[in-house]
GROMACS .gro file of C-alpha atoms in nm:
model
  197
    1MET     CA    1  -9.890   0.564 -22.614
    2LEU     CA    2  -9.726   0.910 -22.557
    3ILE     CA    3  -9.606   1.045 -22.861
    4THR     CA    4  -9.422   1.403 -22.834
    5LEU     CA    5  -9.366   1.667 -23.133
    6GLU     CA    6  -9.057   1.874 -23.114
    7GLY     CA    7  -8.785   2.018 -23.340
    8ILE     CA    8  -8.648   2.416 -23.294
    9ASP     CA    9  -8.936   2.743 -23.363
   10GLY     CA   10  -9.034   2.783 -23.729
   11SER     CA   11  -9.009   2.397 -23.797
   12GLY     CA   12  -9.350   2.357 -23.872
   13LYS     CA   13  -9.468   2.171 -23.533
   14SER     CA   14  -9.799   2.346 -23.509
   15THR     CA   15  -9.864   2.222 -23.888
   16LEU     CA   16  -9.824   1.864 -23.779
   17TYR     CA   17 -10.014   1.870 -23.461
   18ASN     CA   18 -10.346   2.041 -23.613
   19GLY     CA   19 -10.290   1.832 -23.901
   20LEU     CA   20 -10.245   1.500 -23.738
   21LYS     CA   21 -10.596   1.630 -23.516
   22ASP     CA   22 -10.807   1.543 -23.794
   23ARG     CA   23 -10.556   1.221 -23.944
   24LEU     CA   24 -10.607   1.096 -23.663
   25ALA     CA   25 -10.967   1.128 -23.556
   26ASP     CA   26 -11.048   0.791 -23.543
   27LEU     CA   27 -10.820   0.687 -23.303
   28ASP     CA   28 -10.936   0.948 -23.033
   29PRO     CA   29 -10.601   1.033 -22.905
   30LEU     CA   30 -10.580   1.268 -22.667
   31PHE     CA   31 -10.427   1.590 -22.809
   32THR     CA   32 -10.225   1.833 -22.538
   33ARG     CA   33  -9.912   2.127 -22.548
   34GLU     CA   34  -9.675   2.214 -22.313
   35PRO     CA   35  -9.645   2.484 -22.159
   36GLY     CA   36 -10.002   2.394 -22.083
   37SER     CA   37 -10.036   2.431 -21.706
   38PRO     CA   38 -10.395   2.626 -21.666
   39TYR     CA   39 -10.222   2.782 -21.422
   40LEU     CA   40  -9.876   2.803 -21.454
   41GLY     CA   41  -9.896   2.814 -21.787
   42ASP     CA   42  -9.884   3.179 -21.799
   43ALA     CA   43  -9.630   3.257 -21.585
   44VAL     CA   44  -9.403   3.011 -21.826
   45ARG     CA   45  -9.512   3.321 -22.071
   46ARG     CA   46  -9.464   3.594 -21.892
   47ALA     CA   47  -9.091   3.422 -21.768
   48ILE     CA   48  -9.047   3.419 -22.146
   49ALA     CA   49  -9.107   3.782 -22.231
   50ALA     CA   50  -8.943   3.894 -21.928
   51ASN     CA   51  -8.622   3.717 -22.026
   52ASP     CA   52  -8.454   3.784 -21.701
   53ASP     CA   53  -8.359   3.528 -21.533
   54PRO     CA   54  -8.324   3.217 -21.716
   55MET     CA   55  -8.284   3.000 -21.355
   56VAL     CA   56  -8.673   3.110 -21.299
   57GLU     CA   57  -8.755   3.021 -21.658
   58ALA     CA   58  -8.588   2.619 -21.633
   59ALA     CA   59  -8.777   2.622 -21.327
   60LEU     CA   60  -9.133   2.704 -21.422
   61PHE     CA   61  -9.084   2.518 -21.711
   62VAL     CA   62  -9.009   2.189 -21.484
   63ALA     CA   63  -9.352   2.270 -21.258
   64ASP     CA   64  -9.550   2.338 -21.563
   65HIS     CA   65  -9.467   2.021 -21.660
   66ALA     CA   66  -9.514   1.849 -21.375
   67VAL     CA   67  -9.873   1.939 -21.351
   68HIS     CA   68  -9.905   1.895 -21.735
   69LEU     CA   69  -9.841   1.502 -21.629
   70ALA     CA   70 -10.013   1.489 -21.292
   71ASP     CA   71 -10.318   1.645 -21.440
   72VAL     CA   72 -10.328   1.547 -21.818
   73VAL     CA   73 -10.080   1.276 -21.968
   74ARG     CA   74 -10.089   0.998 -21.668
   75PRO     CA   75 -10.471   1.086 -21.562
   76ALA     CA   76 -10.549   0.962 -21.964
   77LEU     CA   77 -10.209   0.724 -21.986
   78ALA     CA   78 -10.449   0.535 -21.724
   79GLU     CA   79 -10.771   0.538 -21.948
   80GLY     CA   80 -10.549   0.367 -22.208
   81ARG     CA   81 -10.545   0.661 -22.451
   82ILE     CA   82 -10.262   0.795 -22.684
   83VAL     CA   83 -10.139   1.147 -22.534
   84ILE     CA   84  -9.978   1.339 -22.861
   85SER     CA   85  -9.816   1.633 -22.674
   86ASP     CA   86  -9.727   1.963 -22.928
   87ARG     CA   87  -9.340   2.003 -22.664
   88TYR     CA   88  -9.267   1.765 -22.345
   89SER     CA   89  -8.978   1.712 -22.188
   90ASP     CA   90  -8.728   1.724 -22.425
   91SER     CA   91  -8.782   2.084 -22.542
   92ARG     CA   92  -8.649   2.158 -22.172
   93PHE     CA   93  -8.292   1.973 -22.261
   94ALA     CA   94  -8.334   2.143 -22.638
   95TYR     CA   95  -8.379   2.507 -22.498
   96GLN     CA   96  -8.274   2.549 -22.160
   97GLU     CA   97  -7.928   2.359 -22.191
   98VAL     CA   98  -7.887   2.663 -22.426
   99SER     CA   99  -7.986   2.933 -22.223
  100LEU     CA  100  -7.872   2.812 -21.906
  101ALA     CA  101  -7.506   2.751 -22.076
  102ASN     CA  102  -7.385   3.095 -21.884
  103VAL     CA  103  -7.595   3.097 -21.582
  104HIS     CA  104  -7.529   2.706 -21.450
  105PRO     CA  105  -7.225   2.534 -21.408
  106ASN     CA  106  -7.396   2.155 -21.531
  107PRO     CA  107  -7.707   2.215 -21.716
  108HIS     CA  108  -7.778   1.911 -21.842
  109ARG     CA  109  -7.684   1.753 -21.560
  110TRP     CA  110  -7.988   1.975 -21.342
  111LEU     CA  111  -8.229   1.902 -21.614
  112GLN     CA  112  -8.151   1.520 -21.600
  113GLU     CA  113  -8.099   1.514 -21.198
  114VAL     CA  114  -8.460   1.727 -21.153
  115HIS     CA  115  -8.648   1.493 -21.403
  116ALA     CA  116  -8.524   1.166 -21.293
  117GLY     CA  117  -8.805   0.884 -21.120
  118TRP     CA  118  -9.108   1.102 -21.195
  119SER     CA  119  -9.122   1.198 -21.553
  120ILE     CA  120  -9.219   1.016 -21.853
  121ARG     CA  121  -9.034   0.868 -22.143
  122PRO     CA  122  -9.217   0.914 -22.409
  123ASP     CA  123  -9.309   0.591 -22.647
  124MET     CA  124  -9.193   0.750 -22.973
  125THR     CA  125  -9.031   1.165 -23.048
  126ILE     CA  126  -9.167   1.280 -23.351
  127LEU     CA  127  -8.823   1.545 -23.443
  128LEU     CA  128  -8.834   1.821 -23.725
  129VAL     CA  129  -8.540   1.910 -23.865
  130LEU     CA  130  -8.467   2.137 -24.084
  131PRO     CA  131  -8.202   2.424 -24.141
  132VAL     CA  132  -8.207   2.690 -23.925
  133THR     CA  133  -8.158   2.987 -24.216
  134VAL     CA  134  -8.500   2.824 -24.289
  135ALA     CA  135  -8.678   2.806 -23.950
  136MET     CA  136  -8.502   3.187 -23.910
  137SER     CA  137  -8.666   3.310 -24.287
  138ARG     CA  138  -9.020   3.179 -24.170
  139LEU     CA  139  -9.027   3.334 -23.861
  140GLU     CA  140  -9.002   3.596 -23.919
  141GLU     CA  141  -9.358   3.627 -24.041
  142ARG     CA  142  -9.489   3.641 -23.709
  143THR     CA  143  -9.540   3.962 -23.569
  144GLU     CA  144  -9.379   3.889 -23.216
  145GLN     CA  145  -9.072   3.703 -23.136
  146GLU     CA  146  -8.938   3.545 -22.889
  147HIS     CA  147  -8.605   3.590 -22.721
  148PHE     CA  148  -8.488   3.221 -22.758
  149GLU     CA  149  -8.580   3.268 -23.125
  150GLN     CA  150  -8.235   3.396 -23.286
  151GLN     CA  151  -8.015   3.199 -23.505
  152GLU     CA  152  -7.734   3.093 -23.267
  153PHE     CA  153  -7.947   3.032 -23.025
  154LEU     CA  154  -8.159   2.769 -23.270
  155GLU     CA  155  -7.815   2.617 -23.392
  156ASN     CA  156  -7.753   2.507 -23.037
  157VAL     CA  157  -8.063   2.417 -22.991
  158GLN     CA  158  -8.075   2.186 -23.287
  159LYS     CA  159  -7.752   2.033 -23.139
  160ASN     CA  160  -7.905   1.921 -22.846
  161TYR     CA  161  -8.224   1.782 -22.982
  162LEU     CA  162  -8.009   1.597 -23.207
  163ALA     CA  163  -7.762   1.529 -22.941
  164ARG     CA  164  -8.096   1.401 -22.727
  165ALA     CA  165  -8.209   1.177 -23.060
  166ALA     CA  166  -7.843   0.999 -23.156
  167GLU     CA  167  -7.896   0.913 -22.722
  168ASP     CA  168  -8.173   0.733 -22.789
  169PRO     CA  169  -8.226   0.609 -23.186
  170GLU     CA  170  -8.534   0.400 -23.078
  171ARG     CA  171  -8.760   0.645 -22.958
  172PHE     CA  172  -8.651   0.870 -23.220
  173VAL     CA  173  -8.884   0.933 -23.597
  174LEU     CA  174  -8.633   1.221 -23.752
  175VAL     CA  175  -8.840   1.401 -24.017
  176ASP     CA  176  -8.708   1.667 -24.330
  177ALA     CA  177  -8.920   1.937 -24.184
  178ASP     CA  178  -8.790   2.109 -24.518
  179ARG     CA  179  -9.068   1.951 -24.684
  180ASP     CA  180  -9.403   2.043 -24.779
  181ALA     CA  181  -9.614   1.955 -24.517
  182GLU     CA  182  -9.833   1.741 -24.668
  183THR     CA  183  -9.581   1.530 -24.710
  184ILE     CA  184  -9.483   1.572 -24.324
  185LEU     CA  185  -9.808   1.495 -24.246
  186ASP     CA  186  -9.848   1.178 -24.426
  187PHE     CA  187  -9.478   1.084 -24.279
  188ALA     CA  188  -9.597   1.167 -23.947
  189GLU     CA  189  -9.932   0.965 -23.982
  190LYS     CA  190  -9.784   0.674 -24.116
  191SER     CA  191  -9.550   0.634 -23.848
  192ILE     CA  192  -9.801   0.641 -23.578
  193ARG     CA  193 -10.028   0.407 -23.671
  194ALA     CA  194  -9.719   0.151 -23.760
  195ALA     CA  195  -9.606   0.181 -23.405
  196LEU     CA  196 -10.002   0.143 -23.288
  197GLN     CA  197  -9.959  -0.169 -23.445
   0.00000   0.00000   0.00000
């Protein structure tokens, strides 16, 4: 089973990811993340930091996803393991559709076509949703912010996430990320365990 964690920056995804490592230890899941390729992850992060070519950034994200699938996700699933990924292909559609809006004539179609036929659809996606103003207040505590950590950008990203959830309601589990971390962790753990039964 492939389970993915998604949400805008500041939604508490990393906190949930780390909490699930303890809560689900008895299931021995493989915890992974995107971008995460040893030889592409650094290139993705450099492209984000440079912020000079959204098309290059998007292409690197897709390439990192391909390596992640080939080297990590597919082998683990073939062994019958549960895979839990902090970010996955939905991040591409949510974020890159916004960053490519003035660069490509149809970012959504391009992303669909570039993922078609080889990417794996998650069995469950836990989507953390909260007011962007709350996310922004959390992001103020970070020492370094990335170029997409802006209110208007993240508002559009969240709209894209919610649109994807509306298109695929059986896969998405929406979580009120404005609640306390322990409550969110309890709910996510129960949702995952229920899906495995």
